Coordinates of C-alpha atoms in Angstrom, one line a residue:
X1 CA 181.6 89.6 156.9
X2 CA 179.3 86.6 157.0
X3 CA 180.4 85.7 153.5
X4 CA 184.1 85.9 154.4
X5 CA 183.5 83.8 157.5
X6 CA 181.7 81.2 155.5
X7 CA 184.5 81.2 152.9
X8 CA 187.2 80.7 155.6
X9 CA 185.0 77.9 157.2
X10 CA 184.8 76.1 153.8
X11 CA 188.5 76.5 153.2
X12 CA 189.3 75.1 156.7
X13 CA 187.0 72.1 156.1
X14 CA 188.8 71.4 152.8
X15 CA 192.1 71.8 154.5
X16 CA 191.2 69.3 157.3
X17 CA 191.0 66.4 154.8
X18 CA 193.6 67.4 152.2
X19 CA 195.8 64.4 151.8
X20 CA 198.6 66.3 150.0
X21 CA 201.1 68.1 152.3
X22 CA 202.0 70.5 149.5
X23 CA 198.5 71.8 148.7
X24 CA 197.6 71.7 152.4
X25 CA 200.4 74.1 153.2
X26 CA 199.4 76.3 150.2
X27 CA 195.8 76.5 151.4
X28 CA 196.9 77.1 155.1
X29 CA 199.0 80.0 154.0
X30 CA 196.1 81.6 152.1
X31 CA 193.9 81.2 155.2
X32 CA 196.6 82.7 157.5
X33 CA 197.0 85.6 155.1
X34 CA 193.3 86.2 154.9
X35 CA 193.6 86.2 151.1
X36 CA 189.8 86.1 150.6
X37 CA 190.1 87.1 146.9
X38 CA 192.2 84.1 146.1
X39 CA 190.2 81.8 148.3
X40 CA 187.0 83.0 146.7
X41 CA 188.4 82.1 143.3
X42 CA 189.4 78.6 144.5
X43 CA 186.1 78.0 146.3
X44 CA 183.7 79.6 143.8
X45 CA 182.4 76.2 142.7
X46 CA 183.9 72.8 141.8
X47 CA 186.0 71.8 138.8
X48 CA 183.4 70.4 136.4
X49 CA 183.6 66.9 135.1
X50 CA 182.6 66.7 131.4
X51 CA 183.3 64.9 128.2
X52 CA 186.9 66.0 128.5
X53 CA 187.0 64.6 132.0
X54 CA 188.8 67.2 134.2
X55 CA 191.4 69.7 133.3
X56 CA 192.6 72.7 135.2
X57 CA 195.4 74.5 137.1
X58 CA 197.2 72.7 139.9
X59 CA 196.6 74.0 143.4
X60 CA 194.5 73.7 146.5
X61 CA 190.7 73.9 146.5
X62 CA 187.8 72.5 144.6
X63 CA 188.4 74.7 141.5
X64 CA 191.9 73.4 141.1
X65 CA 193.5 70.1 140.1
X66 CA 194.7 68.3 143.2
X67 CA 194.6 65.0 145.0
X68 CA 191.3 65.8 146.8
X69 CA 189.6 66.6 143.5
X70 CA 191.1 63.5 141.8
X71 CA 190.0 61.1 144.6
X72 CA 186.5 62.4 144.4
X73 CA 186.5 62.0 140.6
X74 CA 187.9 58.5 140.9
X75 CA 185.3 57.6 143.5
X76 CA 182.5 58.9 141.2
X77 CA 183.9 56.9 138.2
X78 CA 184.1 53.8 140.3
X79 CA 180.6 54.1 141.6
X80 CA 179.4 54.7 138.0
X81 CA 181.2 51.6 136.7
X82 CA 179.7 49.4 139.5
X83 CA 176.2 50.8 138.9
X84 CA 176.7 49.9 135.2
X85 CA 177.3 46.3 136.2
X86 CA 181.1 46.3 136.0
X87 CA 181.9 45.4 139.7
X88 CA 185.2 43.5 139.7
X89 CA 186.1 44.8 136.3
X90 CA 189.6 46.0 135.3
X91 CA 190.5 49.7 135.2
X92 CA 193.8 50.6 133.5
X93 CA 195.5 53.8 134.7
X94 CA 198.2 55.7 132.7
X95 CA 199.9 59.0 133.3
X96 CA 202.3 61.5 131.8
X97 CA 205.3 63.3 133.4
X98 CA 203.5 66.4 134.6
X99 CA 203.6 67.6 138.2
X100 CA 201.4 65.4 140.4
X101 CA 200.6 62.9 137.5
X102 CA 202.1 59.9 139.3
X103 CA 200.3 60.9 142.5
X104 CA 196.9 61.2 140.8
X105 CA 197.4 57.8 139.0
X106 CA 198.2 56.1 142.4
X107 CA 195.2 57.7 144.0
X108 CA 193.0 56.5 141.2
X109 CA 194.3 52.9 141.5
X110 CA 193.7 53.0 145.3
X111 CA 190.2 54.2 144.9
X112 CA 189.3 51.6 142.2
X113 CA 190.7 48.9 144.4
X114 CA 188.8 50.1 147.4
X115 CA 185.6 50.1 145.4
X116 CA 186.0 46.4 144.5
X117 CA 187.3 47.0 141.0
X118 CA 190.6 45.7 139.8
X119 CA 193.2 48.3 138.9
X120 CA 196.4 48.2 136.8
X121 CA 198.8 51.1 136.4
X122 CA 201.2 51.5 133.5
X123 CA 204.8 51.1 134.6
X124 CA 206.0 54.7 134.1
X125 CA 205.0 57.9 132.3
X126 CA 204.0 56.8 128.7
X127 CA 202.1 58.3 125.7
X128 CA 198.4 58.5 126.0
X129 CA 197.8 56.2 123.0
X130 CA 199.5 53.4 125.0
X131 CA 196.8 53.7 127.6
X132 CA 194.1 53.8 125.0
X133 CA 195.6 50.7 123.4
X134 CA 195.9 48.9 126.8
X135 CA 192.2 49.2 127.6
X136 CA 191.2 47.1 124.6
X137 CA 194.2 44.8 124.8
X138 CA 193.6 43.9 128.4
X139 CA 189.8 43.8 128.2
X140 CA 189.3 46.6 130.7
X141 CA 186.0 48.1 131.5
X142 CA 187.5 51.6 131.7
X143 CA 190.8 53.5 131.6
X144 CA 192.1 56.8 133.0
X145 CA 194.9 58.9 131.6
X146 CA 196.3 61.6 133.9
X147 CA 197.5 64.3 131.5
X148 CA 196.9 67.9 130.5
X149 CA 198.2 67.1 126.9
X150 CA 199.7 70.4 125.6
X151 CA 198.3 72.8 128.2
X152 CA 200.7 75.1 130.1
X153 CA 203.0 73.6 132.9
X154 CA 200.7 74.7 135.7
X155 CA 197.9 72.5 134.5
X156 CA 197.0 68.8 134.8
X157 CA 194.0 66.8 133.7
X158 CA 192.1 63.5 134.1
X159 CA 190.9 61.8 130.9
X160 CA 188.4 58.9 131.1
X161 CA 187.8 56.1 128.6
X162 CA 185.3 53.3 128.7
X163 CA 185.8 49.7 127.7
X164 CA 185.6 50.3 124.0
X165 CA 188.8 52.3 124.3
X166 CA 187.3 55.6 123.3
X167 CA 186.8 58.7 125.5
X168 CA 183.6 59.2 127.3
X169 CA 180.6 61.1 125.8
X170 CA 177.2 61.9 127.1
X171 CA 175.4 60.5 129.0
X172 CA 178.4 58.7 130.6
X173 CA 179.9 62.1 131.5
X174 CA 176.8 63.3 133.3
X175 CA 176.4 59.9 135.0
X176 CA 179.9 60.1 136.4
X177 CA 179.5 63.7 137.4
X178 CA 176.4 62.8 139.3
X179 CA 178.3 60.1 141.2
X180 CA 181.1 62.5 142.0
X181 CA 178.5 64.9 143.5
X182 CA 177.4 62.1 145.9
X183 CA 180.8 61.9 147.4
X184 CA 180.6 63.5 150.9
X185 CA 184.0 63.4 152.5
X186 CA 187.3 61.9 151.5
X187 CA 187.1 59.7 154.6
X188 CA 184.1 58.0 153.0
X189 CA 186.2 56.8 150.1
X190 CA 188.1 53.6 150.8
X191 CA 191.8 53.9 149.7
X192 CA 193.9 50.9 150.5
X193 CA 197.7 51.2 150.4
X194 CA 198.0 48.2 148.0
X195 CA 196.1 45.7 146.0
X196 CA 196.4 47.0 142.4
X197 CA 198.7 45.7 139.7
X198 CA 201.9 47.5 138.6
X199 CA 202.1 46.6 134.9
X200 CA 205.5 45.8 133.3
X201 CA 206.6 46.5 129.7
X202 CA 204.4 43.7 128.2
X203 CA 201.7 46.2 127.3
X204 CA 204.2 48.6 125.7
X205 CA 205.7 45.7 123.8
X206 CA 202.2 44.7 122.6
X207 CA 201.5 48.3 121.5
X208 CA 204.8 48.4 119.6
X209 CA 204.0 45.1 117.9
X210 CA 200.6 46.5 117.0
X211 CA 202.3 49.3 115.1
X212 CA 203.2 46.7 112.4
X213 CA 199.6 47.1 111.2
X214 CA 200.2 50.7 110.3
X215 CA 202.9 50.2 107.6
X216 CA 202.9 48.4 104.3
X217 CA 205.3 45.4 104.3
X218 CA 208.4 46.1 102.2
X219 CA 207.7 49.9 101.9
X220 CA 210.7 52.3 101.7
X221 CA 212.0 53.4 105.1
X222 CA 214.7 55.8 104.1
X223 CA 213.5 59.2 105.4
X224 CA 215.8 61.2 107.6
X225 CA 214.0 62.9 110.5
X226 CA 214.6 65.4 113.3
X227 CA 212.3 64.7 116.2
X228 CA 211.2 66.6 119.3
X229 CA 209.2 65.2 122.2
X230 CA 208.5 68.8 123.5
X231 CA 209.6 67.8 127.0
X232 CA 207.1 65.0 127.0
X233 CA 206.9 61.3 127.1
X234 CA 207.1 60.4 123.4
X235 CA 210.8 60.0 122.8
X236 CA 211.5 56.4 123.9
X237 CA 208.4 55.0 122.3
X238 CA 209.0 56.8 119.0
X239 CA 212.6 55.8 118.9
X240 CA 211.7 52.2 119.6
X241 CA 209.0 52.3 116.9
X242 CA 211.3 53.8 114.3
X243 CA 214.0 51.2 115.1
X244 CA 211.5 48.4 115.0
X245 CA 210.5 49.3 111.5
X246 CA 213.9 50.0 110.0
X247 CA 213.8 53.7 109.7
X248 CA 216.9 55.7 110.3
X249 CA 217.1 56.8 114.0
X250 CA 215.6 60.3 114.2
X251 CA 218.0 63.1 115.3
X252 CA 216.7 64.3 118.6
X253 CA 216.3 67.9 119.8
X254 CA 218.3 67.3 122.9
X255 CA 217.0 70.3 124.8
X256 CA 213.4 68.9 124.6
X257 CA 214.1 65.2 124.5
X258 CA 213.5 64.2 128.1
X259 CA 210.3 64.6 130.2
X260 CA 210.3 67.9 132.2
X261 CA 207.1 69.2 133.7
X262 CA 208.5 72.7 133.8
X263 CA 208.7 72.8 129.9
X264 CA 211.6 75.2 130.2
X265 CA 212.2 75.9 126.5
X266 CA 208.6 76.7 125.5
X267 CA 205.9 79.1 126.7
X268 CA 203.2 76.6 125.7
X269 CA 204.2 73.0 125.0
X270 CA 202.2 72.8 121.8
X271 CA 203.8 72.5 118.4
X272 CA 201.2 74.9 117.0
X273 CA 202.2 77.7 119.4
X274 CA 204.6 80.4 118.1
X275 CA 208.2 79.6 119.0
X276 CA 207.5 76.0 120.1
X277 CA 209.3 74.5 117.1
X278 CA 212.3 77.0 117.0
X279 CA 214.8 74.5 118.5
X280 CA 213.6 71.8 116.2
X281 CA 214.1 74.1 113.2
X282 CA 217.5 75.1 114.4
X283 CA 218.5 71.4 114.7
X284 CA 217.1 70.8 111.2
X285 CA 219.1 73.7 109.8
X286 CA 222.2 72.0 111.3
X287 CA 221.6 68.4 110.1
X288 CA 219.4 68.9 107.0
X289 CA 216.9 66.1 107.4
X290 CA 214.0 65.3 105.0
X291 CA 211.3 66.2 107.5
X292 CA 210.8 67.3 111.1
X293 CA 208.4 65.5 113.4
X294 CA 207.1 66.7 116.8
X295 CA 204.8 65.2 119.4
X296 CA 203.0 67.1 122.1
X297 CA 203.9 66.2 125.7
X298 CA 201.6 63.1 125.9
X299 CA 202.4 62.1 122.3
X300 CA 198.8 61.8 121.1
X301 CA 199.4 64.6 118.5
X302 CA 201.9 64.7 115.7
X303 CA 203.2 67.8 114.0
X304 CA 205.2 67.7 110.7
X305 CA 207.4 70.4 109.1
X306 CA 209.0 70.5 105.6
X307 CA 211.9 72.4 104.2
X308 CA 211.3 75.4 102.0
X309 CA 213.5 77.9 100.2
X310 CA 213.1 80.2 103.2
X311 CA 213.6 77.6 106.0
X312 CA 211.2 75.2 107.6
X313 CA 207.4 75.3 107.5
X314 CA 205.0 73.6 109.8
X315 CA 202.3 71.8 107.9
X316 CA 198.8 72.5 109.1
X317 CA 196.9 69.7 110.6
X318 CA 194.6 69.8 107.7
X319 CA 197.5 69.3 105.3
X320 CA 198.9 66.3 107.2
X321 CA 195.3 64.9 107.4
X322 CA 194.9 65.1 103.7
X323 CA 198.4 63.6 103.0
X324 CA 197.8 60.6 105.3
X325 CA 194.4 60.0 103.6
X326 CA 196.0 60.1 100.2
X327 CA 198.7 57.7 101.3
X328 CA 196.1 55.3 102.7
X329 CA 194.2 55.5 99.4
X330 CA 197.4 54.9 97.4
X331 CA 198.1 51.8 99.6
X332 CA 194.8 50.3 98.5
X333 CA 192.4 51.2 101.3
X334 CA 189.0 50.3 100.0
X335 CA 185.8 48.6 101.0
X336 CA 182.1 49.1 101.4
X337 CA 181.4 52.7 102.2
X338 CA 179.8 51.6 105.5
X339 CA 182.8 49.5 106.5
X340 CA 185.6 51.8 105.4
X341 CA 185.0 55.3 106.5
X342 CA 187.2 58.4 106.6
X343 CA 186.0 60.7 109.4
X344 CA 186.9 64.1 110.6
X345 CA 185.6 66.8 113.0
X346 CA 183.5 69.6 111.5
X347 CA 186.3 72.1 112.0
X348 CA 188.6 70.2 109.8
X349 CA 189.1 70.7 106.1
X350 CA 186.5 69.6 103.6
X351 CA 189.3 68.2 101.4
X352 CA 189.0 64.9 103.2
X353 CA 185.5 64.5 102.0
X354 CA 186.6 65.0 98.4
X355 CA 189.5 62.5 98.8
X356 CA 187.1 59.9 100.2
X357 CA 184.5 60.5 97.5
X358 CA 187.1 60.0 94.7
X359 CA 188.4 56.8 96.4
X360 CA 184.9 55.4 96.9
X361 CA 185.2 55.1 100.6
X362 CA 182.7 56.4 103.2
X363 CA 183.0 59.8 104.8
X364 CA 181.5 61.3 108.0
X365 CA 181.7 64.5 109.9
X366 CA 181.5 64.6 113.7
X367 CA 181.6 67.1 116.5
X368 CA 185.1 68.3 117.6
X369 CA 187.1 65.7 119.5
X370 CA 188.2 62.1 119.1
X371 CA 185.6 61.0 121.5
X372 CA 183.2 61.5 118.6
X373 CA 185.5 60.5 115.7
X374 CA 186.4 57.2 117.4
X375 CA 182.7 56.2 117.5
X376 CA 182.1 56.4 113.8
X377 CA 180.9 53.1 112.6
X378 CA 183.3 51.4 110.2
X379 CA 186.1 53.9 110.9
X380 CA 189.2 53.3 108.9
X381 CA 190.9 56.7 109.4
X382 CA 190.1 59.8 111.3
X383 CA 191.7 63.1 111.9
X384 CA 191.1 66.6 113.2
X385 CA 193.0 69.8 112.4
X386 CA 194.5 70.1 115.8
X387 CA 197.3 67.6 114.8
X388 CA 195.3 64.5 115.8
X389 CA 195.3 61.4 113.6
X390 CA 193.8 58.0 114.1
X391 CA 195.5 55.7 111.6
X392 CA 194.8 52.3 113.3
X393 CA 191.4 52.4 114.9
X394 CA 191.4 48.7 115.6
X395 CA 194.4 49.2 117.8
X396 CA 193.9 52.7 119.2
X397 CA 190.5 54.3 119.1
X398 CA 191.9 57.7 119.7
X399 CA 194.5 60.1 118.2
X400 CA 197.9 58.6 118.2
X401 CA 201.0 60.7 117.6
X402 CA 203.3 57.6 117.4
X403 CA 201.6 55.6 114.7
X404 CA 200.9 58.9 112.8
X405 CA 204.6 59.7 112.9
X406 CA 205.4 56.2 111.5
X407 CA 202.9 56.7 108.6
X408 CA 204.2 60.1 107.8
X409 CA 207.7 58.7 107.7
X410 CA 206.6 55.9 105.4
X411 CA 204.9 58.4 103.1
X412 CA 207.9 60.7 103.0
X413 CA 210.1 57.7 102.3
X414 CA 207.9 56.6 99.4
X415 CA 207.9 60.0 97.9
X416 CA 211.7 60.3 98.5
X417 CA 212.3 57.2 96.4
X418 CA 210.3 58.9 93.6
X419 CA 212.3 62.0 93.9
X420 CA 209.3 63.8 95.3
X421 CA 208.3 65.4 98.7
X422 CA 205.3 65.9 100.9
X423 CA 204.9 69.4 99.3
X424 CA 204.7 67.8 95.8
X425 CA 201.9 65.6 97.0
X426 CA 200.0 68.6 98.4
X427 CA 200.3 70.2 95.0
X428 CA 198.8 67.1 93.4
X429 CA 195.9 67.2 95.8
X430 CA 195.3 70.9 95.0
X431 CA 195.3 70.3 91.3
X432 CA 192.9 67.4 91.7
X433 CA 190.5 68.8 94.2
X434 CA 191.1 72.5 94.4
X435 CA 193.3 74.4 96.8
X436 CA 191.7 74.0 100.3
X437 CA 193.4 76.8 102.3
X438 CA 192.7 76.8 106.0
X439 CA 193.6 79.0 108.9
X440 CA 192.5 79.8 112.5
X441 CA 191.7 82.8 114.5
X442 CA 192.4 81.8 118.1
X443 CA 191.9 84.2 121.0
X444 CA 193.2 83.2 124.4
X445 CA 191.4 85.0 127.3
X446 CA 191.9 85.5 131.0
X447 CA 188.2 86.3 131.4
X448 CA 185.8 83.6 130.1
X449 CA 183.0 86.2 129.7
X450 CA 184.9 87.5 126.7
X451 CA 184.1 84.3 124.9
X452 CA 180.5 84.3 125.9
X453 CA 180.1 87.9 124.8
X454 CA 181.7 87.2 121.4
X455 CA 179.4 84.3 120.7
X456 CA 176.4 86.3 121.9
X457 CA 177.3 89.1 119.6
X458 CA 177.4 86.8 116.6
X459 CA 174.0 85.3 117.5
X460 CA 172.5 88.8 118.1
X461 CA 173.9 90.3 114.9
X462 CA 174.6 87.5 112.4
X463 CA 177.0 88.6 109.6
X464 CA 175.6 89.0 106.1
X465 CA 179.0 89.1 104.4
X466 CA 182.5 88.1 105.4
X467 CA 185.6 89.0 103.4
X468 CA 183.4 90.2 100.6
X469 CA 181.7 86.8 100.4
X470 CA 177.9 86.3 100.9
X471 CA 176.8 84.2 103.9
X472 CA 174.8 81.7 101.9
X473 CA 173.7 79.7 105.0
X474 CA 174.2 79.8 108.7
X475 CA 173.7 77.2 111.4
X476 CA 173.6 77.6 115.2
X477 CA 175.1 74.3 116.2
X478 CA 173.7 74.7 119.7
X479 CA 170.4 73.6 118.2
X480 CA 171.9 70.5 116.7
X481 CA 171.6 69.4 113.1
X482 CA 170.2 66.4 111.3
X483 CA 173.5 64.5 111.9
X484 CA 175.1 66.3 114.8
X485 CA 174.1 66.6 118.5
X486 CA 173.9 70.1 120.0
X487 CA 177.2 71.9 120.7
X488 CA 178.1 75.6 121.4
X489 CA 179.2 76.8 117.9
X490 CA 178.2 78.7 114.8
X491 CA 178.8 77.6 111.2
X492 CA 178.6 79.8 108.1
X493 CA 178.9 78.8 104.5
X494 CA 180.1 81.6 102.2
X495 CA 179.7 82.0 98.4
X496 CA 180.9 84.4 95.8
X497 CA 184.2 84.6 94.1
X498 CA 185.2 81.6 96.2
X499 CA 183.5 79.1 98.4
X500 CA 184.4 79.4 102.1
X501 CA 183.4 78.1 105.5
X502 CA 183.7 79.6 109.0
X503 CA 183.1 77.8 112.3
X504 CA 183.3 79.6 115.6
X505 CA 183.3 77.8 119.0
X506 CA 184.7 78.0 122.5
X507 CA 187.6 75.6 123.1
X508 CA 186.7 72.5 125.2
X509 CA 190.1 72.3 126.9
X510 CA 191.6 75.8 127.1
X511 CA 190.4 79.4 127.8
X512 CA 190.2 80.1 124.0
X513 CA 187.7 81.2 121.4
X514 CA 188.5 79.4 118.2
X515 CA 187.4 80.3 114.7
X516 CA 188.2 77.8 111.9
X517 CA 188.4 79.2 108.4
X518 CA 188.5 77.5 105.0
X519 CA 188.5 78.8 101.5
X520 CA 188.5 76.7 98.3
X521 CA 190.4 78.2 95.4
X522 CA 190.0 76.4 92.0
X523 CA 193.3 75.6 90.3
X524 CA 193.5 75.2 86.5
X525 CA 197.1 74.0 86.3
X526 CA 200.4 73.7 88.1
X527 CA 201.4 77.2 87.0
X528 CA 198.4 78.6 88.9
X529 CA 199.3 77.1 92.3
X530 CA 201.4 79.9 93.6
X531 CA 198.8 82.5 92.8
X532 CA 196.0 80.4 94.2
X533 CA 197.9 80.2 97.5
X534 CA 198.3 83.9 97.6
X535 CA 194.6 84.5 96.9
X536 CA 193.6 81.9 99.4
X537 CA 195.7 83.5 102.2
X538 CA 194.3 87.0 101.3
X539 CA 190.7 85.7 101.7
X540 CA 191.7 84.0 105.0
X541 CA 193.3 87.2 106.3
X542 CA 190.2 89.2 105.4
X543 CA 187.9 86.6 107.1
X544 CA 190.0 87.0 110.3
X545 CA 189.5 90.8 110.3
X546 CA 185.8 90.7 109.5
X547 CA 185.0 88.0 111.9
X548 CA 186.9 89.7 114.8
X549 CA 185.0 92.8 114.1
X550 CA 181.7 91.0 114.1
X551 CA 182.5 89.5 117.5
X552 CA 183.5 92.8 119.0
X553 CA 187.1 91.7 119.4
X554 CA 190.2 93.6 118.5
X555 CA 191.6 92.7 115.1
X556 CA 194.3 90.1 115.2

């Protein structure tokens, strides 16, 4: 009974200072109903601020995303910036079209202003890469993007960038978290009603002008595209960028073209999720374009699909990553290996390394996330398999689904003029470097202990073979490596009939366990390609089964 009384007392204290009538009523109803189970879940701790900033389900209480949590986070960030010597510096705030995003952006601007910093808010919901660009363009000391990217509709998030335009990493995350922990009550956080700047379209125009750097002057611009914004904020910017550079206007998937925080046509607003691209493929079947392009809701990711004899096929992020690298090389990207580096996360295909080596440019692997890729010295191009591509690091030091779409469209146009397709170029890469087949075993959970137990099982009983291939070496990434800081993950290199690689890690942004699989199949000639793809997929399927068994999970 004492624990229940304490829970109710804490909930009432939170309610007393909740600035949002909606979440206040939600919490009051839980208290009136005596719903201690739900209250215990919401007050079991606090939503933790880390290298992804904040992300979680909307709702009342410290374990949810709400205005109270955001105000505390903004106050912690402001205190950290002032302590780092940035008093009076500019903080740029952007936001997507999710529920509460505009409120969270406004609260952030108020807190920054109250702390003696200058704040500027983007004029409306815009793609995350516009915010990342604005930080460097305006000389800001930090930036905040309110977005949950491709998470379910009930989620929102809070992504923090520092003045170099890249996302925070350690120790900035722990420093900000410590300052958040020092916030006592919301009444202690000054929040004026005005004093920040509402930006106009000048920053967006500057971003669009910067996209000129992505394309080759005089290159073909003939590709016909079907485009979906996935109910997000990408449509207007993508259409403006395509028009600016002389591409045919993409045909829109009308049902998903306008921002809608309910995401009514998709279970998960992520192009990688089953069913998310169905409407785009239906439109493509109707108008028969050359390619299909999709952004996720905040338009920092870019998905590409190509026609096949059996319909439309989504290219894997690794395939698009390799295609863009090959295109950059063919356009003459070169330089000292230290000043011209292709980079990718460790979970992405090793094919990029082979392309870089053949081109004589630098190559580097990083931990998962563009917060790491963007920090690679001499970065010229970076990608990771989750549909993220950085094709203009001097403009946007983060993944950018708009400029990636432009570069894909240019590449497809170049190939079209040659009577070829993106699939033909993938065949060329397989013939030159071997077929690098990749896949993923992704397990979404409602109980996070499932992920911890699976990782513990692998550590306690390391596999000796997977898919009939010998585990030649194993690394516990939690211990760090000679080139990588510690992270929760396991990496296995396999040898035998084929070379393969497996990496297992908890997702940093969703309740998922992710296993990244790659097998390299040698290809002697064009006539061997079809068989190599079949053999590669067979090995990938066997890896999924064996890995699931090793982790104590039901087979996929």
